[in-house]
Short mmCIF file of C-alpha atoms and ligand atoms in Angstrom, two decimals:
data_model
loop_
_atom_site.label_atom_id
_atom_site.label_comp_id
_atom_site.label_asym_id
_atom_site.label_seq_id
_atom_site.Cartn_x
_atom_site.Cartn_y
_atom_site.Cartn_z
CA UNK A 1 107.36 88.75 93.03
CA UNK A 2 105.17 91.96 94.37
CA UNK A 3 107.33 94.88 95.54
CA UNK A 4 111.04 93.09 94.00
CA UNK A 5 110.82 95.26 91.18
CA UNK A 6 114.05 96.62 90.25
CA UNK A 7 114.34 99.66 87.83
CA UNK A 8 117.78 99.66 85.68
CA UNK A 9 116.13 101.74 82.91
CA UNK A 10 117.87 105.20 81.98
CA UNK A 11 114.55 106.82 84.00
CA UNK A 12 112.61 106.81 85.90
CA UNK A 13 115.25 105.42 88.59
CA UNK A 14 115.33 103.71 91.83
CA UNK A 15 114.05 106.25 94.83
CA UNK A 16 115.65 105.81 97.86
CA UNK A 17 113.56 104.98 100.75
CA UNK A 18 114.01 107.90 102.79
CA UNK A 19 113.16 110.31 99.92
CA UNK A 20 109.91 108.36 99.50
CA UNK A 21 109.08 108.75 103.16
CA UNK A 22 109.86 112.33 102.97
CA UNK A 23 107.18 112.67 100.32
CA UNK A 24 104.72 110.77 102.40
CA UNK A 25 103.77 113.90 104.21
CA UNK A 26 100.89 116.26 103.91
CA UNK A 27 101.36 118.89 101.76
CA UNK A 28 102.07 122.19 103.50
CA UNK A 29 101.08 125.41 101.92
CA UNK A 30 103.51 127.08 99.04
CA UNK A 31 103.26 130.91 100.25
CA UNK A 32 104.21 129.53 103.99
CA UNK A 33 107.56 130.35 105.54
CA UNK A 34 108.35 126.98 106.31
CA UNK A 35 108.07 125.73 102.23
CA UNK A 36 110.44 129.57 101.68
CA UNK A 37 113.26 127.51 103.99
CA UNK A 38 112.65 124.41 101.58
CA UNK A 39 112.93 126.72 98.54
CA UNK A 40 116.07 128.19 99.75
CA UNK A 41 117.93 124.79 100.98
CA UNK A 42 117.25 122.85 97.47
CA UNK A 43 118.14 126.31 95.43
CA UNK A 44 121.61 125.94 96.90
CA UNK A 45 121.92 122.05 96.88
CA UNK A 46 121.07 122.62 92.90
CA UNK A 47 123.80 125.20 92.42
CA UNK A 48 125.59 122.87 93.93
CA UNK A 49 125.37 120.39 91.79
CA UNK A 50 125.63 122.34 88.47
CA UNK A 51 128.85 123.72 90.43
CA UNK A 52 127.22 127.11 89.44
CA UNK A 53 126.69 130.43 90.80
CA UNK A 54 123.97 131.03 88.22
CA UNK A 55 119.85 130.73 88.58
CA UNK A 56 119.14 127.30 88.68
CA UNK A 57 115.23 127.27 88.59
CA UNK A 58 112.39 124.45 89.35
CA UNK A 59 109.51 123.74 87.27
CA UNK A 60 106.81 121.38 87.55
CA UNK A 61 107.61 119.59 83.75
CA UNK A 62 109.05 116.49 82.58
CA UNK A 63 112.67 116.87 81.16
CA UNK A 64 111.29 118.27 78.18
CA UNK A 65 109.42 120.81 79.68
CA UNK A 66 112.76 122.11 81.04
CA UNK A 67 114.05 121.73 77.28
CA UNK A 68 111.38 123.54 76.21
CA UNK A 69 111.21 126.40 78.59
CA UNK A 70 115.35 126.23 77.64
CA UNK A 71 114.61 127.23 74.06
CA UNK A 72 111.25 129.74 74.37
CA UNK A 73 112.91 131.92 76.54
CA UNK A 74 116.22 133.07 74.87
CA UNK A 75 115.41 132.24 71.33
CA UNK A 76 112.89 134.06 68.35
CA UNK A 77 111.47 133.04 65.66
CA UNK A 78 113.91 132.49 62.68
CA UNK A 79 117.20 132.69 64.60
CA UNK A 80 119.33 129.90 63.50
CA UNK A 81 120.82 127.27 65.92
CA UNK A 82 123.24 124.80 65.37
CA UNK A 83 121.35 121.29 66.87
CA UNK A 84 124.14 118.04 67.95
CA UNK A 85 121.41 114.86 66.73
CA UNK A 86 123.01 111.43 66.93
CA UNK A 87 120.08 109.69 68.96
CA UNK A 88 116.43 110.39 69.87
CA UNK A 89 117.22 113.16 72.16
CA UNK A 90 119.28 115.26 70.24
CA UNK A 91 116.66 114.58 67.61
CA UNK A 92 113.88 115.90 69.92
CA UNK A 93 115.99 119.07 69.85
CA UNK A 94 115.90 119.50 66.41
CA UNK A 95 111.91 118.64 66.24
CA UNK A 96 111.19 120.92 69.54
CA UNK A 97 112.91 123.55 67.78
CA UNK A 98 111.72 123.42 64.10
CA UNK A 99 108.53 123.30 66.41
CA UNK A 100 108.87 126.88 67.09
CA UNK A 101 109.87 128.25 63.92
CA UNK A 102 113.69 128.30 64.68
CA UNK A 103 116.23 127.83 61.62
CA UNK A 104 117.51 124.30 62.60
CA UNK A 105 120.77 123.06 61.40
CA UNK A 106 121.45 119.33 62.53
CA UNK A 107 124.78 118.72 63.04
CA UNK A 108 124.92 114.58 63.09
CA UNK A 109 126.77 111.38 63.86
CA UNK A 110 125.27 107.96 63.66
CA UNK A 111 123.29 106.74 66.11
CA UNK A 112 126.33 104.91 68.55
CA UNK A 113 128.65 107.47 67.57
CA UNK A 114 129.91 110.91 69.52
CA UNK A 115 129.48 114.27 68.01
CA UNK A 116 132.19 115.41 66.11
CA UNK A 117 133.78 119.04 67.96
CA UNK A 118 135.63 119.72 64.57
CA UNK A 119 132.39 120.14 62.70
CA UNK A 120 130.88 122.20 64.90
CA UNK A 121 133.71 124.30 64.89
CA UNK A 122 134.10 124.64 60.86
CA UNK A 123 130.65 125.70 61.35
CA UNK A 124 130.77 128.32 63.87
CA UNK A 125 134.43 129.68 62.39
CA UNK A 126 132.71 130.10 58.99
CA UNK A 127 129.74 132.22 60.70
CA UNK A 128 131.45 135.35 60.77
CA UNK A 129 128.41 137.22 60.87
CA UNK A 130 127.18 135.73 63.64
CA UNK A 131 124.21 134.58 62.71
CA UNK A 132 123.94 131.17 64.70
CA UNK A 133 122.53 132.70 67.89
CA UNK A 134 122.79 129.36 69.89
CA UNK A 135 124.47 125.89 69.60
CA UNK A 136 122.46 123.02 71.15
CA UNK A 137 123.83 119.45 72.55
CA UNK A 138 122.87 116.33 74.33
CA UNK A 139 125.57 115.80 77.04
CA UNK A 140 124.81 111.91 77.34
CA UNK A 141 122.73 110.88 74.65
CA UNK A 142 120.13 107.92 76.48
CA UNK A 143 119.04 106.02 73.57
CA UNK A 144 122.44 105.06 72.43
CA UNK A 145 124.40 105.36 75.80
CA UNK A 146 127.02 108.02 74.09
CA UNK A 147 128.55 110.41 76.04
CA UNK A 148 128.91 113.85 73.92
CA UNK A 149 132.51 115.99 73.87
CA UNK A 150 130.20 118.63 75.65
CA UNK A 151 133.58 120.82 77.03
CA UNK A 152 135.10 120.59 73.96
CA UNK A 153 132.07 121.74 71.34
CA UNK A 154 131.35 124.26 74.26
CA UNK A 155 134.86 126.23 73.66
CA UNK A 156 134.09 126.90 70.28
CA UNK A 157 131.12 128.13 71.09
CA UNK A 158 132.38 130.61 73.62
CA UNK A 159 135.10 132.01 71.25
CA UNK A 160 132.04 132.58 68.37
CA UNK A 161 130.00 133.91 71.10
CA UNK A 162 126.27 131.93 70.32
CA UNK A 163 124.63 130.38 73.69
CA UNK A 164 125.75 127.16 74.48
CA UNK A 165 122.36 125.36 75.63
CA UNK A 166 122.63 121.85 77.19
CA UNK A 167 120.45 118.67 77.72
CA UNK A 168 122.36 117.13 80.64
CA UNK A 169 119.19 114.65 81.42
CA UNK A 170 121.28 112.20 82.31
CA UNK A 171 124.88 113.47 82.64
CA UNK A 172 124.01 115.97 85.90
CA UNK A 173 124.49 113.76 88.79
CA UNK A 174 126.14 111.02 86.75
CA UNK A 175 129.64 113.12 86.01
CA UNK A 176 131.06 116.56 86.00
CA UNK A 177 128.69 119.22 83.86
CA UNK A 178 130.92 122.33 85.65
CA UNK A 179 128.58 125.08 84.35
CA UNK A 180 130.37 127.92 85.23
CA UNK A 181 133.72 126.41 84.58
CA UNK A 182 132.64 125.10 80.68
CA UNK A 183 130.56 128.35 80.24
CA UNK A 184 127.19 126.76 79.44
CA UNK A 185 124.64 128.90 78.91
CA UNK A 186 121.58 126.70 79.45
CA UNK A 187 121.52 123.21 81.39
CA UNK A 188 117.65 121.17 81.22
CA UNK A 189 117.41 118.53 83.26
CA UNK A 190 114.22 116.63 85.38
CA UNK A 191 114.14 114.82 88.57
CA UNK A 192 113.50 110.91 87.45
CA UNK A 193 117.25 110.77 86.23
CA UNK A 194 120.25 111.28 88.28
CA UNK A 195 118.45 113.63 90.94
CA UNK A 196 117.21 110.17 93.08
CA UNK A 197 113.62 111.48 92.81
CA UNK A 198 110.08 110.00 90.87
CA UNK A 199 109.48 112.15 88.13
CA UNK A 200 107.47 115.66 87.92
CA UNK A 201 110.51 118.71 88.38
CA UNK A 202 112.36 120.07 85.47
CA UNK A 203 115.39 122.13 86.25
CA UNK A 204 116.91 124.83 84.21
CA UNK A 205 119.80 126.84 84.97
CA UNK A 206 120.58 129.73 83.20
CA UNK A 207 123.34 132.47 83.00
CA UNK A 208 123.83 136.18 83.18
CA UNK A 209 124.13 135.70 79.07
CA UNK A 210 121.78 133.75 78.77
CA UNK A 211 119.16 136.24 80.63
CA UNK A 212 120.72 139.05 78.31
CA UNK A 213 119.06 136.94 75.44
CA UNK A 214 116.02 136.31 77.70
CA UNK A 215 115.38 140.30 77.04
CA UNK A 216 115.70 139.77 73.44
CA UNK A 217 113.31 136.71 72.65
CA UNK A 218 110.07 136.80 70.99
CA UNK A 219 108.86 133.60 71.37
CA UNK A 220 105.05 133.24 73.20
CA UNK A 221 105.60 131.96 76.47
CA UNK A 222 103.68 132.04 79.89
CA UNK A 223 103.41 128.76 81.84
CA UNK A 224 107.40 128.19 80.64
CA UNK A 225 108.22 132.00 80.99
CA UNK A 226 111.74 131.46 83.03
CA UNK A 227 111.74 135.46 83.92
CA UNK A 228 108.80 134.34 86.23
CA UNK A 229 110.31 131.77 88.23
CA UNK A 230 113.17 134.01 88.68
CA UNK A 231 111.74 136.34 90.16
CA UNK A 232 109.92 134.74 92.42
CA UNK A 233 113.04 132.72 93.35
CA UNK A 234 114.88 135.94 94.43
CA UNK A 235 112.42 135.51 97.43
CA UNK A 236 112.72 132.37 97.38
CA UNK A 237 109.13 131.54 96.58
CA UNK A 238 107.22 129.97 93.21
CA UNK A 239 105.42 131.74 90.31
CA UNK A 240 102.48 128.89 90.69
CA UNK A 241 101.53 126.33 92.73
CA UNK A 242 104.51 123.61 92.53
CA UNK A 243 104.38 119.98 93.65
CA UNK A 244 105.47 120.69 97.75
CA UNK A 245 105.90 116.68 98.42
CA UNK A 246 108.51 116.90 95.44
CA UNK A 247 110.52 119.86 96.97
CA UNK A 248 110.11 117.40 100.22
CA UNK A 249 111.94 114.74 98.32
CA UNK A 250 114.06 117.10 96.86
CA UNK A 251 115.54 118.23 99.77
CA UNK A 252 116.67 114.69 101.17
CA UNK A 253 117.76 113.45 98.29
CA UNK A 254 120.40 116.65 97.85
CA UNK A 255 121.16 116.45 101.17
CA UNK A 256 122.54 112.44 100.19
CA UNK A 257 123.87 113.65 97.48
CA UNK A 258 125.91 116.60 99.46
CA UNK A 259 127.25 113.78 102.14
CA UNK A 260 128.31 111.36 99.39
CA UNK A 261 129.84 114.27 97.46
CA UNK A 262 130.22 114.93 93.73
CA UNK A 263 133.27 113.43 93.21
CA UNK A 264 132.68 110.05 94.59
CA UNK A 265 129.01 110.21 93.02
CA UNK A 266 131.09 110.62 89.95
CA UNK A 267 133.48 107.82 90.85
CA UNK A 268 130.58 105.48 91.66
CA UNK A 269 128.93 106.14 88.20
CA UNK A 270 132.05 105.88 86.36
CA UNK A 271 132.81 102.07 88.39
CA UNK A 272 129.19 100.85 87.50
CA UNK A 273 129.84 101.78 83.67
CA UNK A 274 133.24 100.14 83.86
CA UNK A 275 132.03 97.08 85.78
CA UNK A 276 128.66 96.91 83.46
CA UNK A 277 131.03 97.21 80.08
CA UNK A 278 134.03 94.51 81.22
CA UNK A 279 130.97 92.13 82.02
CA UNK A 280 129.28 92.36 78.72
CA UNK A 281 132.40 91.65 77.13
CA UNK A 282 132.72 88.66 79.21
CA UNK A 283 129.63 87.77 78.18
CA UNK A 284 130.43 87.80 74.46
CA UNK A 285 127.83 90.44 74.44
CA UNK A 286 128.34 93.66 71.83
CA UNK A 287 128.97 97.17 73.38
CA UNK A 288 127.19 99.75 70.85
CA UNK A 289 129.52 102.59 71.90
CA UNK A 290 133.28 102.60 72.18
CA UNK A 291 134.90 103.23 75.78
CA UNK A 292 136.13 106.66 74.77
CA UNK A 293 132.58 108.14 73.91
CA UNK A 294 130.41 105.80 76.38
CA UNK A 295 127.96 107.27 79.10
CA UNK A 296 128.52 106.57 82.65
CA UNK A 297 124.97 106.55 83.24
CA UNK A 298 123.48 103.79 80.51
CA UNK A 299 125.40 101.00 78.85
CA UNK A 300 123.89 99.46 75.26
CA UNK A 301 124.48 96.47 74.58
CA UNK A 302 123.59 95.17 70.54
CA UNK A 303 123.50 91.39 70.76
CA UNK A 304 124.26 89.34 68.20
CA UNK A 305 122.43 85.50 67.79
CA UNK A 306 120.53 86.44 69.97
CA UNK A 307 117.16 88.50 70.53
CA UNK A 308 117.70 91.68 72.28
CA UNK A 309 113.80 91.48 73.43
CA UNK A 310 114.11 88.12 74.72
CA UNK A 311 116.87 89.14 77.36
CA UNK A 312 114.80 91.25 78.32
CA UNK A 313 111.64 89.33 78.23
CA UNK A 314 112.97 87.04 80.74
CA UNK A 315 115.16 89.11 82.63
CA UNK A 316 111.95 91.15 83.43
CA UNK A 317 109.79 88.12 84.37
CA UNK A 318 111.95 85.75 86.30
CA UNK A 319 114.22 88.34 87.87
CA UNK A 320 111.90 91.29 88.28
CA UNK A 321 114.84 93.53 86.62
CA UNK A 322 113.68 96.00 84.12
CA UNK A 323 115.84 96.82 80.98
CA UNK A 324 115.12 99.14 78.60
CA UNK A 325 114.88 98.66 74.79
CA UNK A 326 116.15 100.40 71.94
CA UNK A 327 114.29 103.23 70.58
CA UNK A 328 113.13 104.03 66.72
CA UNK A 329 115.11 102.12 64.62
CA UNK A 330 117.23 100.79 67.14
CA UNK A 331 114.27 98.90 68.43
CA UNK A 332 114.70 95.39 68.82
CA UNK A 333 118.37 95.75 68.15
CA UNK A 334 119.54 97.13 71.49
CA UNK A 335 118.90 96.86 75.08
CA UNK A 336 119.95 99.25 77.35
CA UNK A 337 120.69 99.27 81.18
CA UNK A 338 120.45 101.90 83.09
CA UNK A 339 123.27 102.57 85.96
CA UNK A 340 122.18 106.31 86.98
CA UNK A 341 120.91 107.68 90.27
CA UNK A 342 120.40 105.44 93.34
CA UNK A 343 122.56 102.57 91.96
CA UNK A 344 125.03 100.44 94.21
CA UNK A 345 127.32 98.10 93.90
CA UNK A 346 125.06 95.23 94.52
CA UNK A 347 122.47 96.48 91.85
CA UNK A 348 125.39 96.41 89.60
CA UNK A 349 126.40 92.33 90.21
CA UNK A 350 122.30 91.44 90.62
CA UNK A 351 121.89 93.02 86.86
CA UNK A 352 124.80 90.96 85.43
CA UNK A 353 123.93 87.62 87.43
CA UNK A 354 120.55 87.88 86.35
CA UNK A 355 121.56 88.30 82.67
CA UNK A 356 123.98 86.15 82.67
CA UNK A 357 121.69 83.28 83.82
CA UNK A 358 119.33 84.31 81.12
CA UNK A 359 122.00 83.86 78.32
CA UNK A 360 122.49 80.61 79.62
CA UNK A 361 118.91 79.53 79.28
CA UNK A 362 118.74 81.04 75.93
CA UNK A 363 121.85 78.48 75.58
CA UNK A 364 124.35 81.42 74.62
CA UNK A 365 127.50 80.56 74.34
CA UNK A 366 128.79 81.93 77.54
CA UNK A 367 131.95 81.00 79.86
CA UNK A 368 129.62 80.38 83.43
CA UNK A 369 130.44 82.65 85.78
CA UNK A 370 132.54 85.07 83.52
CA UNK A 371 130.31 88.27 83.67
CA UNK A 372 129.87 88.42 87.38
CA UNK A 373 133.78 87.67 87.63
CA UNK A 374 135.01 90.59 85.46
CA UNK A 375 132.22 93.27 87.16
CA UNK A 376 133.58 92.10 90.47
CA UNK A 377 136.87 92.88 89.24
CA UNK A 378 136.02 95.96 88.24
CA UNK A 379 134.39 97.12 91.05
CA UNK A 380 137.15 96.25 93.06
CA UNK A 381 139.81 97.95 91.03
C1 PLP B 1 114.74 111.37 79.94
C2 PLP B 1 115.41 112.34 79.06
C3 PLP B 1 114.80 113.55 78.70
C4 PLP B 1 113.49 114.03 79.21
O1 PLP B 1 112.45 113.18 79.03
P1 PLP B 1 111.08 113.43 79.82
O2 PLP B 1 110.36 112.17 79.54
O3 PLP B 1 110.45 114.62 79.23
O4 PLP B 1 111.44 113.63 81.25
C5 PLP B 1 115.51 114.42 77.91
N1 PLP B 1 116.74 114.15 77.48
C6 PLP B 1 117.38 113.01 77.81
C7 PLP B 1 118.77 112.79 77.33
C8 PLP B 1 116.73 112.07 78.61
O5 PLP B 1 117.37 110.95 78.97
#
């Protein structure tokens, strides 16, 4: 059916209707006072949000734009960094970084599982010289729904002294990534995710220590050069010409996200992850991460006798839900569904109804009725 379509992929997200309409503007000019106001508002709404009093800065990039711009800036050529891979986006760390000519050193778990703190810690305990100049993590890894030990891994690193730099894609906005608080050095994230926004802005916040490296780093950079936007940001205004209609959308959507408040955003993410997981187990369906190391943002789900890409095959076409799929070798294997951003209750009992009526087409053996039953629970509790 036209206009049903219902996004519970891991990004882009649902858009609330009044940050559309605040989009649907004309575009006002980027040196004016009025956009300065704008600049200023969503500045502080950010800081907000990474409970920081760093530099949180906007960019008109993807989320790995804002990775990249994360490494270019405070790293050089040959410095060796510690890299947390155990799914596709820690992986794109690794590659982004070898990328550059950085000394890579993958620190893994498989695909499903957390990183391990302990080995990250053996690591940086044994580098006495100090030669790791930055340690590098996912927060919630999206292709396997894991949710990374970031506060733990991110002690070590404080007490060896490296930069702690952070892919929180889809953790900021989903549960607590307390910048100042964990002493993170670097947090990339872009607006499709938990921000309640289309995609197009990359955010990077950085602090004082990390800007001491910033002085340091010999890596080319121009477009991505974060000493740019800073600068301009101290008067509240934009190295280049950034998308205004964004910053429009922007600004509403911080300004729901400041009257719902972080911690019952946080609760409402961590009761759709709860609801989403007690239903798949109802539904005889696989979780492919344990409770203790799950995301709240994205649940996967590895399905056994019975085709991943069928589910969602059918929960796309007769339901108008989109699912995501596994990625790489997980392809096929796992389905994913996304429960990040603009998500409600309701979206969270439509998605489970829908699949559950799918299994029983497929003629799954399912109890009718159980999946809806225990995510109502759940969301009750
Ligand atoms: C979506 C995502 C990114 C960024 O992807 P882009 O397509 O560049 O926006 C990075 N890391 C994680 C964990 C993500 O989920």
């Amino acid at each position: 059916m036209d206009d049903k379509l219902m996004l519970m992929i891991p990004g882009p997200t649902p858009v609330p209707e009044q940050v559309l309409l605040a989009m649907a503007k004309h575009p006002i000019g980027h040196r004016s006072g009025d956009f300065s106001k704008i600049i200023a508002e969503v500045t502080e709404g950010l800081q907000w949000l990474h409970q920081t009093q760093n530099d949180v800065l906007i960019l008109a990039a993807s989320g790995t734009g804002a990775m990249e711009a994360g490494i270019i800036n405070f790293l050089s050529p040959g410095d060796r960094v510690l890299v947390g891979s155990n799914g596709k986006f820690g992986e794109r760390w690794a590659l982004l970084c070898e990328a550059f000519g950085l000394s890579v050193e993958r620190v893994t778990a498989e695909w499903g599982k957390p990183l391990d703190p302990a080995q990250f810690q053996t690591l940086l305990a044994a580098d006495t010289a100090k030669q790791i100049k930055a340690v590098i993590v996912t927060h919630s890894e999206t292709s396997t729904g894991v949710l990374n030990d970031l506060k733990t891994i991110s002690q070590s690193v404080k007490s060896h002294g490296a930069l702690m730099l952070v892919d929180a894609v889809t953790s900021l906005g989903a549960t607590s990534v307390p910048m100042d608080d964990w002493g993170l050095d670097m947090i990339a994230s872009g607006s499709q995710k938990g921000f309640m926004l289309p995609p197009g802005l990359g955010f990077v916040a950085v602090s004082p220590k990390a800007w001491e490296a910033y002085s340091q780093a010999k890596l080319p950079r121009f477009y991505l050069d974060l000493g740019k936007y800073r600068k301009e940001a101290a008067k509240n205004s934009h190295p280049f010409t950034p998308p205004v209609n964004m910053f429009f959308g922007l600004q509403v959507a911080l300004k729901m996200m400041q009257a719902e408040g972080l911690e019952n955003i946080f609760a409402r993410h961590h009761r759709h992850m709860t609801a989403t997981r007690a239903a798949m187990k109802a539904l005889n369906l696989p979780l492919f991460t344990s409770d203790q190391a799950s995301s709240p943002a994205i649940t996967a789900v590895a399905p056994v006798n019975v085709e991943a890409e069928q589910i969602r095959a059918i929960v796309r076409k007769k339901f108008d839900i989109v699912m995501a799929g596994g990625q790489d070798h997980l392809s096929g294997k796992i389905f994913r569904v996304g429960h990040l951003g603009f998500v409600s209750d309701r979206d969270i009992l439509t998605a489970v109804g829908a699949l559950e009526a799918v299994l029983q087409e497929l003629n799954y053996e399912v109890t009718a009725g159980a999946g809806v039953v225990a995510a109502a629970q759940a969301l009750s509790a």
